[in-house]
Amino acid sequence: MNANDRTPADLLRSALASDPGRPLVTFYDDATGERVELSVATFANWVAKTANLLQGDLSAEPGDRAVLLLPAHWQTAVWLLACSSVGVVADVGGDPASADLVVSGPDSLDAARACSGERVALALRPLGGRFPQPPDGFADYAVEVPGQGDQFAPYAPVDPDEVSLVVDGVELTGAEVVARAREDAGRLGGGGDGVGGDGGDGVGGVGGDTGVRVLSGLSYGTWDGLSAGLFAALAGGGSVVLCRHLERLSEGGLEKRVGDERVGVVRR
């Protein structure tokens, strides 16, 4: 990746320039049977549209705080990079009452109503589907995002030394996110064998010049979950198999997925 990258959005731009067709995020929801695979180019297109929604329709500005009340999901990953693109602080699981805007999944709408600013709701349905009935007081992301532009340019440059991410109460600048992600990418590709257990790492025979492929069942509510499920892959030229409701897999299902997806590291 480009040594000059200093924000998560920079990492995505470098990945797009390097190899737009490679898989970046493969998402499984083992409660619904959903599987979605996004290449770097497809993921970047979603990020651009979402950043345009943020900056344009939602009037978000650098330094504004967006509370993300969302699980580990491919659309959450999109929002994290869209916030970075605009310069908005992504506060994962923060207090909606103190936020400039809130982005909520279907299970946290009541809590999200504490936000007095803009509110966006994600149905988190297969194929990015919309709500059957839009929740009162929220813009339905699946309705609003398709018409947004496919290219994004911020109104103001994003400062890598300003806070970019808040997770588990810890504030990180864009430059700190990139530095941590690079360190983690190096560790994830560092050797070993087998499938990791709960909270553990296991490295198989995948990786090399294109980076390691990580399967993550971790929550996005911690740095470890965000790194394993997104940022380390971006920083290291790898990819992620992001799994929701991994505990619902049948016996032997994890090992089969590891083989089918050519996973090198498992974090759960």
PDB file of C-alpha atoms in Angstrom:
ATOM      1  CA  MET A   1       0.000   0.000   0.000  1.00  0.00           C
ATOM      2  CA  ASN A   2       1.015   3.657  -0.355  1.00  0.00           C
ATOM      3  CA  ALA A   3       3.341   4.763   2.451  1.00  0.00           C
ATOM      4  CA  ASN A   4       1.847   8.268   2.236  1.00  0.00           C
ATOM      5  CA  ASP A   5      -1.662   7.112   3.208  1.00  0.00           C
ATOM      6  CA  ARG A   6      -2.691   8.837   6.433  1.00  0.00           C
ATOM      7  CA  THR A   7      -6.456   8.296   6.698  1.00  0.00           C
ATOM      8  CA  PRO A   8      -8.658   5.225   6.209  1.00  0.00           C
ATOM      9  CA  ALA A   9     -10.073   6.890   3.099  1.00  0.00           C
ATOM     10  CA  ASP A  10      -6.522   7.171   1.747  1.00  0.00           C
ATOM     11  CA  LEU A  11      -6.075   3.420   2.237  1.00  0.00           C
ATOM     12  CA  LEU A  12      -9.194   2.741   0.190  1.00  0.00           C
ATOM     13  CA  ARG A  13      -8.054   5.056  -2.613  1.00  0.00           C
ATOM     14  CA  SER A  14      -4.717   3.239  -2.771  1.00  0.00           C
ATOM     15  CA  ALA A  15      -6.439  -0.158  -2.845  1.00  0.00           C
ATOM     16  CA  LEU A  16      -8.654   1.075  -5.690  1.00  0.00           C
ATOM     17  CA  ALA A  17      -5.651   2.284  -7.668  1.00  0.00           C
ATOM     18  CA  SER A  18      -3.707  -0.922  -7.040  1.00  0.00           C
ATOM     19  CA  ASP A  19      -6.222  -3.701  -7.744  1.00  0.00           C
ATOM     20  CA  PRO A  20      -9.877  -2.609  -8.051  1.00  0.00           C
ATOM     21  CA  GLY A  21     -11.152  -6.066  -8.987  1.00  0.00           C
ATOM     22  CA  ARG A  22      -9.881  -8.047  -6.005  1.00  0.00           C
ATOM     23  CA  PRO A  23     -12.339  -9.070  -3.264  1.00  0.00           C
ATOM     24  CA  LEU A  24     -12.253  -6.780  -0.237  1.00  0.00           C
ATOM     25  CA  VAL A  25     -15.273  -7.685   1.921  1.00  0.00           C
ATOM     26  CA  THR A  26     -17.199 -10.954   1.777  1.00  0.00           C
ATOM     27  CA  PHE A  27     -20.133 -10.838   4.191  1.00  0.00           C
ATOM     28  CA  TYR A  28     -22.094 -13.742   5.670  1.00  0.00           C
ATOM     29  CA  ASP A  29     -25.189 -13.537   7.863  1.00  0.00           C
ATOM     30  CA  ASP A  30     -25.729 -17.003   9.258  1.00  0.00           C
ATOM     31  CA  ALA A  31     -29.171 -16.071  10.560  1.00  0.00           C
ATOM     32  CA  THR A  32     -30.509 -15.338   7.062  1.00  0.00           C
ATOM     33  CA  GLY A  33     -28.151 -17.264   4.783  1.00  0.00           C
ATOM     34  CA  GLU A  34     -27.016 -14.067   3.081  1.00  0.00           C
ATOM     35  CA  ARG A  35     -23.656 -13.936   1.338  1.00  0.00           C
ATOM     36  CA  VAL A  36     -22.409 -10.780  -0.376  1.00  0.00           C
ATOM     37  CA  GLU A  37     -18.986 -10.285  -1.953  1.00  0.00           C
ATOM     38  CA  LEU A  38     -17.727  -6.784  -2.669  1.00  0.00           C
ATOM     39  CA  SER A  39     -14.659  -6.065  -4.732  1.00  0.00           C
ATOM     40  CA  VAL A  40     -12.543  -3.028  -3.929  1.00  0.00           C
ATOM     41  CA  ALA A  41     -14.265  -1.153  -6.772  1.00  0.00           C
ATOM     42  CA  THR A  42     -17.790  -2.066  -5.663  1.00  0.00           C
ATOM     43  CA  PHE A  43     -17.030  -1.234  -2.038  1.00  0.00           C
ATOM     44  CA  ALA A  44     -15.484   2.098  -3.059  1.00  0.00           C
ATOM     45  CA  ASN A  45     -18.590   2.914  -5.103  1.00  0.00           C
ATOM     46  CA  TRP A  46     -20.809   2.353  -2.058  1.00  0.00           C
ATOM     47  CA  VAL A  47     -18.455   4.519   0.001  1.00  0.00           C
ATOM     48  CA  ALA A  48     -18.575   7.343  -2.564  1.00  0.00           C
ATOM     49  CA  LYS A  49     -22.376   7.286  -2.686  1.00  0.00           C
ATOM     50  CA  THR A  50     -22.618   7.252   1.108  1.00  0.00           C
ATOM     51  CA  ALA A  51     -20.082  10.069   1.453  1.00  0.00           C
ATOM     52  CA  ASN A  52     -22.123  12.145  -1.007  1.00  0.00           C
ATOM     53  CA  LEU A  53     -25.231  11.447   1.062  1.00  0.00           C
ATOM     54  CA  LEU A  54     -23.387  12.529   4.207  1.00  0.00           C
ATOM     55  CA  GLN A  55     -21.895  15.701   2.768  1.00  0.00           C
ATOM     56  CA  GLY A  56     -24.813  16.685   0.549  1.00  0.00           C
ATOM     57  CA  ASP A  57     -28.217  15.610   1.811  1.00  0.00           C
ATOM     58  CA  LEU A  58     -27.211  15.361   5.488  1.00  0.00           C
ATOM     59  CA  SER A  59     -24.996  18.498   5.449  1.00  0.00           C
ATOM     60  CA  ALA A  60     -22.281  16.794   7.497  1.00  0.00           C
ATOM     61  CA  GLU A  61     -19.000  18.663   7.918  1.00  0.00           C
ATOM     62  CA  PRO A  62     -15.507  17.733   9.094  1.00  0.00           C
ATOM     63  CA  GLY A  63     -15.510  17.347  12.859  1.00  0.00           C
ATOM     64  CA  ASP A  64     -19.195  16.438  13.090  1.00  0.00           C
ATOM     65  CA  ARG A  65     -19.848  13.294  15.119  1.00  0.00           C
ATOM     66  CA  ALA A  66     -21.829  10.397  13.644  1.00  0.00           C
ATOM     67  CA  VAL A  67     -22.835   7.711  16.118  1.00  0.00           C
ATOM     68  CA  LEU A  68     -23.032   4.307  14.431  1.00  0.00           C
ATOM     69  CA  LEU A  69     -25.447   1.964  16.194  1.00  0.00           C
ATOM     70  CA  LEU A  70     -24.697  -0.909  13.850  1.00  0.00           C
ATOM     71  CA  PRO A  71     -23.371  -4.485  14.029  1.00  0.00           C
ATOM     72  CA  ALA A  72     -20.374  -5.846  12.161  1.00  0.00           C
ATOM     73  CA  HIS A  73     -21.867  -5.716   8.658  1.00  0.00           C
ATOM     74  CA  TRP A  74     -20.670  -4.776   5.191  1.00  0.00           C
ATOM     75  CA  GLN A  75     -22.825  -1.640   5.246  1.00  0.00           C
ATOM     76  CA  THR A  76     -21.255  -0.594   8.548  1.00  0.00           C
ATOM     77  CA  ALA A  77     -17.838  -0.917   6.902  1.00  0.00           C
ATOM     78  CA  VAL A  78     -19.091   1.372   4.130  1.00  0.00           C
ATOM     79  CA  TRP A  79     -20.219   3.977   6.655  1.00  0.00           C
ATOM     80  CA  LEU A  80     -16.866   3.898   8.450  1.00  0.00           C
ATOM     81  CA  LEU A  81     -15.022   4.730   5.230  1.00  0.00           C
ATOM     82  CA  ALA A  82     -17.639   7.282   4.151  1.00  0.00           C
ATOM     83  CA  CYS A  83     -17.194   9.145   7.441  1.00  0.00           C
ATOM     84  CA  SER A  84     -13.440   9.135   6.902  1.00  0.00           C
ATOM     85  CA  SER A  85     -13.907  10.465   3.365  1.00  0.00           C
ATOM     86  CA  VAL A  86     -15.874  13.493   4.617  1.00  0.00           C
ATOM     87  CA  GLY A  87     -13.897  14.039   7.826  1.00  0.00           C
ATOM     88  CA  VAL A  88     -16.817  13.086  10.055  1.00  0.00           C
ATOM     89  CA  VAL A  89     -15.957  11.341  13.322  1.00  0.00           C
ATOM     90  CA  ALA A  90     -17.343   7.779  13.339  1.00  0.00           C
ATOM     91  CA  ASP A  91     -18.347   7.049  16.945  1.00  0.00           C
ATOM     92  CA  VAL A  92     -19.073   3.321  17.115  1.00  0.00           C
ATOM     93  CA  GLY A  93     -21.771   2.576  19.688  1.00  0.00           C
ATOM     94  CA  GLY A  94     -21.590   6.087  21.179  1.00  0.00           C
ATOM     95  CA  ASP A  95     -24.291   8.221  22.788  1.00  0.00           C
ATOM     96  CA  PRO A  96     -26.820   9.411  20.192  1.00  0.00           C
ATOM     97  CA  ALA A  97     -27.909  12.293  22.435  1.00  0.00           C
ATOM     98  CA  SER A  98     -24.542  13.992  21.947  1.00  0.00           C
ATOM     99  CA  ALA A  99     -24.215  13.241  18.228  1.00  0.00           C
ATOM    100  CA  ASP A 100     -24.673  15.482  15.210  1.00  0.00           C
ATOM    101  CA  LEU A 101     -26.223  12.544  13.371  1.00  0.00           C
ATOM    102  CA  VAL A 102     -26.964   8.909  14.054  1.00  0.00           C
ATOM    103  CA  VAL A 103     -26.938   5.832  11.833  1.00  0.00           C
ATOM    104  CA  SER A 104     -28.990   2.973  13.251  1.00  0.00           C
ATOM    105  CA  GLY A 105     -29.798  -0.610  12.492  1.00  0.00           C
ATOM    106  CA  PRO A 106     -33.343  -1.947  12.947  1.00  0.00           C
ATOM    107  CA  ASP A 107     -32.719  -3.072  16.531  1.00  0.00           C
ATOM    108  CA  SER A 108     -31.520   0.266  17.914  1.00  0.00           C
ATOM    109  CA  LEU A 109     -34.073   2.721  16.536  1.00  0.00           C
ATOM    110  CA  ASP A 110     -35.483   3.641  19.945  1.00  0.00           C
ATOM    111  CA  ALA A 111     -32.047   4.539  21.289  1.00  0.00           C
ATOM    112  CA  ALA A 112     -31.224   6.438  18.105  1.00  0.00           C
ATOM    113  CA  ARG A 113     -34.205   8.762  18.571  1.00  0.00           C
ATOM    114  CA  ALA A 114     -32.223  10.508  21.327  1.00  0.00           C
ATOM    115  CA  CYS A 115     -30.256  12.235  18.538  1.00  0.00           C
ATOM    116  CA  SER A 116     -31.645  15.688  17.751  1.00  0.00           C
ATOM    117  CA  GLY A 117     -29.802  15.825  14.428  1.00  0.00           C
ATOM    118  CA  GLU A 118     -30.135  13.816  11.248  1.00  0.00           C
ATOM    119  CA  ARG A 119     -31.122  10.174  11.597  1.00  0.00           C
ATOM    120  CA  VAL A 120     -30.494   7.411   9.081  1.00  0.00           C
ATOM    121  CA  ALA A 121     -31.812   3.863   9.411  1.00  0.00           C
ATOM    122  CA  LEU A 122     -30.418   0.711   7.816  1.00  0.00           C
ATOM    123  CA  ALA A 123     -32.715  -2.284   7.444  1.00  0.00           C
ATOM    124  CA  LEU A 124     -29.675  -4.605   7.096  1.00  0.00           C
ATOM    125  CA  ARG A 125     -31.730  -6.846   4.841  1.00  0.00           C
ATOM    126  CA  PRO A 126     -30.178  -9.117   2.195  1.00  0.00           C
ATOM    127  CA  LEU A 127     -28.980  -7.300  -0.931  1.00  0.00           C
ATOM    128  CA  GLY A 128     -29.180  -3.965   0.882  1.00  0.00           C
ATOM    129  CA  GLY A 129     -32.987  -3.999   0.863  1.00  0.00           C
ATOM    130  CA  ARG A 130     -35.116  -1.190   2.252  1.00  0.00           C
ATOM    131  CA  PHE A 131     -37.539  -1.224   5.170  1.00  0.00           C
ATOM    132  CA  PRO A 132     -41.032  -2.477   4.254  1.00  0.00           C
ATOM    133  CA  GLN A 133     -42.260   0.604   6.143  1.00  0.00           C
ATOM    134  CA  PRO A 134     -39.735   3.415   6.748  1.00  0.00           C
ATOM    135  CA  PRO A 135     -39.321   4.122  10.482  1.00  0.00           C
ATOM    136  CA  ASP A 136     -40.748   7.467  11.605  1.00  0.00           C
ATOM    137  CA  GLY A 137     -38.139  10.177  11.932  1.00  0.00           C
ATOM    138  CA  PHE A 138     -35.458   8.381   9.902  1.00  0.00           C
ATOM    139  CA  ALA A 139     -34.215   8.484   6.342  1.00  0.00           C
ATOM    140  CA  ASP A 140     -34.086   4.966   4.886  1.00  0.00           C
ATOM    141  CA  TYR A 141     -30.511   4.457   3.707  1.00  0.00           C
ATOM    142  CA  ALA A 142     -31.552   1.962   1.030  1.00  0.00           C
ATOM    143  CA  VAL A 143     -33.918   4.562  -0.457  1.00  0.00           C
ATOM    144  CA  GLU A 144     -31.563   7.536  -0.244  1.00  0.00           C
ATOM    145  CA  VAL A 145     -28.200   6.128  -1.335  1.00  0.00           C
ATOM    146  CA  PRO A 146     -28.802   4.665  -4.839  1.00  0.00           C
ATOM    147  CA  GLY A 147     -29.312   8.072  -6.458  1.00  0.00           C
ATOM    148  CA  GLN A 148     -26.123   9.564  -5.040  1.00  0.00           C
ATOM    149  CA  GLY A 149     -23.106  10.250  -7.238  1.00  0.00           C
ATOM    150  CA  ASP A 150     -20.529   7.558  -7.930  1.00  0.00           C
ATOM    151  CA  GLN A 151     -17.597   9.937  -7.434  1.00  0.00           C
ATOM    152  CA  PHE A 152     -16.869  11.865  -4.250  1.00  0.00           C
ATOM    153  CA  ALA A 153     -14.814  14.977  -3.577  1.00  0.00           C
ATOM    154  CA  PRO A 154     -14.794  16.518  -0.085  1.00  0.00           C
ATOM    155  CA  TYR A 155     -15.612  20.202   0.243  1.00  0.00           C
ATOM    156  CA  ALA A 156     -12.614  20.563   2.566  1.00  0.00           C
ATOM    157  CA  PRO A 157      -9.427  18.483   2.925  1.00  0.00           C
ATOM    158  CA  VAL A 158      -9.573  15.858   5.660  1.00  0.00           C
ATOM    159  CA  ASP A 159      -6.957  16.455   8.366  1.00  0.00           C
ATOM    160  CA  PRO A 160      -5.305  13.134   9.327  1.00  0.00           C
ATOM    161  CA  ASP A 161      -4.385  14.551  12.732  1.00  0.00           C
ATOM    162  CA  GLU A 162      -7.985  15.207  13.721  1.00  0.00           C
ATOM    163  CA  VAL A 163     -10.135  12.590  15.473  1.00  0.00           C
ATOM    164  CA  SER A 164     -11.532  10.151  12.927  1.00  0.00           C
ATOM    165  CA  LEU A 165     -12.797   7.208  14.970  1.00  0.00           C
ATOM    166  CA  VAL A 166     -14.126   6.578  18.465  1.00  0.00           C
ATOM    167  CA  VAL A 167     -14.387   2.958  19.570  1.00  0.00           C
ATOM    168  CA  ASP A 168     -14.846   1.591  23.080  1.00  0.00           C
ATOM    169  CA  GLY A 169     -14.414   5.142  24.389  1.00  0.00           C
ATOM    170  CA  VAL A 170     -10.993   5.654  22.747  1.00  0.00           C
ATOM    171  CA  GLU A 171     -10.509   8.512  20.262  1.00  0.00           C
ATOM    172  CA  LEU A 172      -8.158   7.874  17.327  1.00  0.00           C
ATOM    173  CA  THR A 173      -7.020  10.267  14.640  1.00  0.00           C
ATOM    174  CA  GLY A 174      -7.012   9.162  11.034  1.00  0.00           C
ATOM    175  CA  ALA A 175      -3.242   8.776  11.157  1.00  0.00           C
ATOM    176  CA  GLU A 176      -3.493   6.652  14.317  1.00  0.00           C
ATOM    177  CA  VAL A 177      -6.093   4.378  12.704  1.00  0.00           C
ATOM    178  CA  VAL A 178      -3.790   3.842   9.726  1.00  0.00           C
ATOM    179  CA  ALA A 179      -0.735   3.185  11.915  1.00  0.00           C
ATOM    180  CA  ARG A 180      -2.582   0.669  14.088  1.00  0.00           C
ATOM    181  CA  ALA A 181      -4.070  -1.040  11.041  1.00  0.00           C
ATOM    182  CA  ARG A 182      -0.634  -1.412   9.442  1.00  0.00           C
ATOM    183  CA  GLU A 183       0.786  -2.953  12.609  1.00  0.00           C
ATOM    184  CA  ASP A 184      -2.121  -5.389  12.818  1.00  0.00           C
ATOM    185  CA  ALA A 185      -1.811  -6.297   9.135  1.00  0.00           C
ATOM    186  CA  GLY A 186       1.807  -7.246   9.728  1.00  0.00           C
ATOM    187  CA  ARG A 187       0.900  -9.446  12.680  1.00  0.00           C
ATOM    188  CA  LEU A 188      -1.979 -11.152  10.863  1.00  0.00           C
ATOM    189  CA  GLY A 189       0.328 -12.156   8.037  1.00  0.00           C
ATOM    190  CA  GLY A 190       3.117 -13.263  10.331  1.00  0.00           C
ATOM    191  CA  GLY A 191       2.917 -17.078  10.223  1.00  0.00           C
ATOM    192  CA  GLY A 192       1.444 -20.008  12.131  1.00  0.00           C
ATOM    193  CA  ASP A 193      -1.037 -22.748  11.316  1.00  0.00           C
ATOM    194  CA  GLY A 194      -4.629 -23.727  11.770  1.00  0.00           C
ATOM    195  CA  VAL A 195      -7.849 -22.023  12.780  1.00  0.00           C
ATOM    196  CA  GLY A 196      -7.852 -19.704  15.762  1.00  0.00           C
ATOM    197  CA  GLY A 197     -10.130 -20.327  18.702  1.00  0.00           C
ATOM    198  CA  ASP A 198     -12.175 -17.751  20.610  1.00  0.00           C
ATOM    199  CA  GLY A 199     -10.269 -14.495  20.417  1.00  0.00           C
ATOM    200  CA  GLY A 200      -7.324 -16.248  18.765  1.00  0.00           C
ATOM    201  CA  ASP A 201      -5.442 -16.094  15.517  1.00  0.00           C
ATOM    202  CA  GLY A 202      -4.651 -18.825  13.052  1.00  0.00           C
ATOM    203  CA  VAL A 203      -2.753 -18.419   9.830  1.00  0.00           C
ATOM    204  CA  GLY A 204      -2.972 -20.864   6.970  1.00  0.00           C
ATOM    205  CA  GLY A 205      -1.334 -20.896   3.585  1.00  0.00           C
ATOM    206  CA  VAL A 206      -2.990 -17.865   2.031  1.00  0.00           C
ATOM    207  CA  GLY A 207      -1.604 -14.383   1.695  1.00  0.00           C
ATOM    208  CA  GLY A 208       1.671 -13.480   0.079  1.00  0.00           C
ATOM    209  CA  ASP A 209       1.872 -10.381  -2.065  1.00  0.00           C
ATOM    210  CA  THR A 210      -1.876  -9.770  -1.992  1.00  0.00           C
ATOM    211  CA  GLY A 211      -2.180  -9.864   1.795  1.00  0.00           C
ATOM    212  CA  VAL A 212      -3.873 -12.278   4.106  1.00  0.00           C
ATOM    213  CA  ARG A 213      -7.583 -13.191   3.972  1.00  0.00           C
ATOM    214  CA  VAL A 214      -9.114 -12.843   7.437  1.00  0.00           C
ATOM    215  CA  LEU A 215     -12.365 -14.391   8.647  1.00  0.00           C
ATOM    216  CA  SER A 216     -13.781 -12.330  11.501  1.00  0.00           C
ATOM    217  CA  GLY A 217     -16.751 -13.060  13.729  1.00  0.00           C
ATOM    218  CA  LEU A 218     -15.803 -10.253  16.127  1.00  0.00           C
ATOM    219  CA  SER A 219     -18.023  -7.322  17.023  1.00  0.00           C
ATOM    220  CA  TYR A 220     -17.251  -3.910  15.576  1.00  0.00           C
ATOM    221  CA  GLY A 221     -17.521  -2.543  19.131  1.00  0.00           C
ATOM    222  CA  THR A 222     -13.792  -2.934  19.787  1.00  0.00           C
ATOM    223  CA  TRP A 223     -10.626  -1.966  17.943  1.00  0.00           C
ATOM    224  CA  ASP A 224      -9.769  -5.655  17.492  1.00  0.00           C
ATOM    225  CA  GLY A 225     -13.080  -6.236  15.747  1.00  0.00           C
ATOM    226  CA  LEU A 226     -12.765  -3.189  13.499  1.00  0.00           C
ATOM    227  CA  SER A 227      -9.197  -4.064  12.587  1.00  0.00           C
ATOM    228  CA  ALA A 228      -9.793  -7.752  11.892  1.00  0.00           C
ATOM    229  CA  GLY A 229     -13.059  -6.989  10.104  1.00  0.00           C
ATOM    230  CA  LEU A 230     -11.912  -4.071   7.942  1.00  0.00           C
ATOM    231  CA  PHE A 231      -8.924  -1.841   8.636  1.00  0.00           C
ATOM    232  CA  ALA A 232      -6.098  -4.401   8.658  1.00  0.00           C
ATOM    233  CA  ALA A 233      -7.259  -5.760   5.301  1.00  0.00           C
ATOM    234  CA  LEU A 234      -7.188  -2.272   3.816  1.00  0.00           C
ATOM    235  CA  ALA A 235      -3.772  -1.497   5.264  1.00  0.00           C
ATOM    236  CA  GLY A 236      -2.202  -4.809   4.270  1.00  0.00           C
ATOM    237  CA  GLY A 237      -3.641  -5.380   0.819  1.00  0.00           C
ATOM    238  CA  GLY A 238      -5.733  -8.279   2.100  1.00  0.00           C
ATOM    239  CA  SER A 239      -9.422  -9.084   2.346  1.00  0.00           C
ATOM    240  CA  VAL A 240     -11.964  -9.963   4.997  1.00  0.00           C
ATOM    241  CA  VAL A 241     -14.698 -12.565   5.365  1.00  0.00           C
ATOM    242  CA  LEU A 242     -17.016 -10.780   7.786  1.00  0.00           C
ATOM    243  CA  CYS A 243     -19.416 -13.117   9.588  1.00  0.00           C
ATOM    244  CA  ARG A 244     -22.507 -12.152  11.554  1.00  0.00           C
ATOM    245  CA  HIS A 245     -24.205 -14.755  13.769  1.00  0.00           C
ATOM    246  CA  LEU A 246     -21.255 -17.093  13.324  1.00  0.00           C
ATOM    247  CA  GLU A 247     -22.459 -19.104  16.321  1.00  0.00           C
ATOM    248  CA  ARG A 248     -25.356 -20.384  14.199  1.00  0.00           C
ATOM    249  CA  LEU A 249     -23.097 -22.352  11.882  1.00  0.00           C
ATOM    250  CA  SER A 250     -23.609 -26.105  12.031  1.00  0.00           C
ATOM    251  CA  GLU A 251     -20.860 -28.397  13.290  1.00  0.00           C
ATOM    252  CA  GLY A 252     -17.977 -28.321  10.858  1.00  0.00           C
ATOM    253  CA  GLY A 253     -19.379 -25.231   9.166  1.00  0.00           C
ATOM    254  CA  LEU A 254     -16.537 -22.964  10.158  1.00  0.00           C
ATOM    255  CA  GLU A 255     -13.877 -25.319   8.838  1.00  0.00           C
ATOM    256  CA  LYS A 256     -15.791 -25.647   5.560  1.00  0.00           C
ATOM    257  CA  ARG A 257     -16.060 -21.884   5.195  1.00  0.00           C
ATOM    258  CA  VAL A 258     -12.369 -21.447   5.917  1.00  0.00           C
ATOM    259  CA  GLY A 259     -11.613 -23.870   3.101  1.00  0.00           C
ATOM    260  CA  ASP A 260     -14.212 -22.541   0.670  1.00  0.00           C
ATOM    261  CA  GLU A 261     -13.133 -18.925   1.167  1.00  0.00           C
ATOM    262  CA  ARG A 262      -9.405 -19.692   1.259  1.00  0.00           C
ATOM    263  CA  VAL A 263      -9.082 -17.995   4.644  1.00  0.00           C
ATOM    264  CA  GLY A 264      -5.640 -17.537   6.179  1.00  0.00           C
ATOM    265  CA  VAL A 265      -6.580 -16.154   9.619  1.00  0.00           C
ATOM    266  CA  VAL A 266      -9.650 -16.650  11.812  1.00  0.00           C
ATOM    267  CA  ARG A 267     -10.634 -14.201  14.537  1.00  0.00           C
ATOM    268  CA  ARG A 268     -13.664 -14.947  16.690  1.00  0.00           C
TER     269      ARG A 268
END
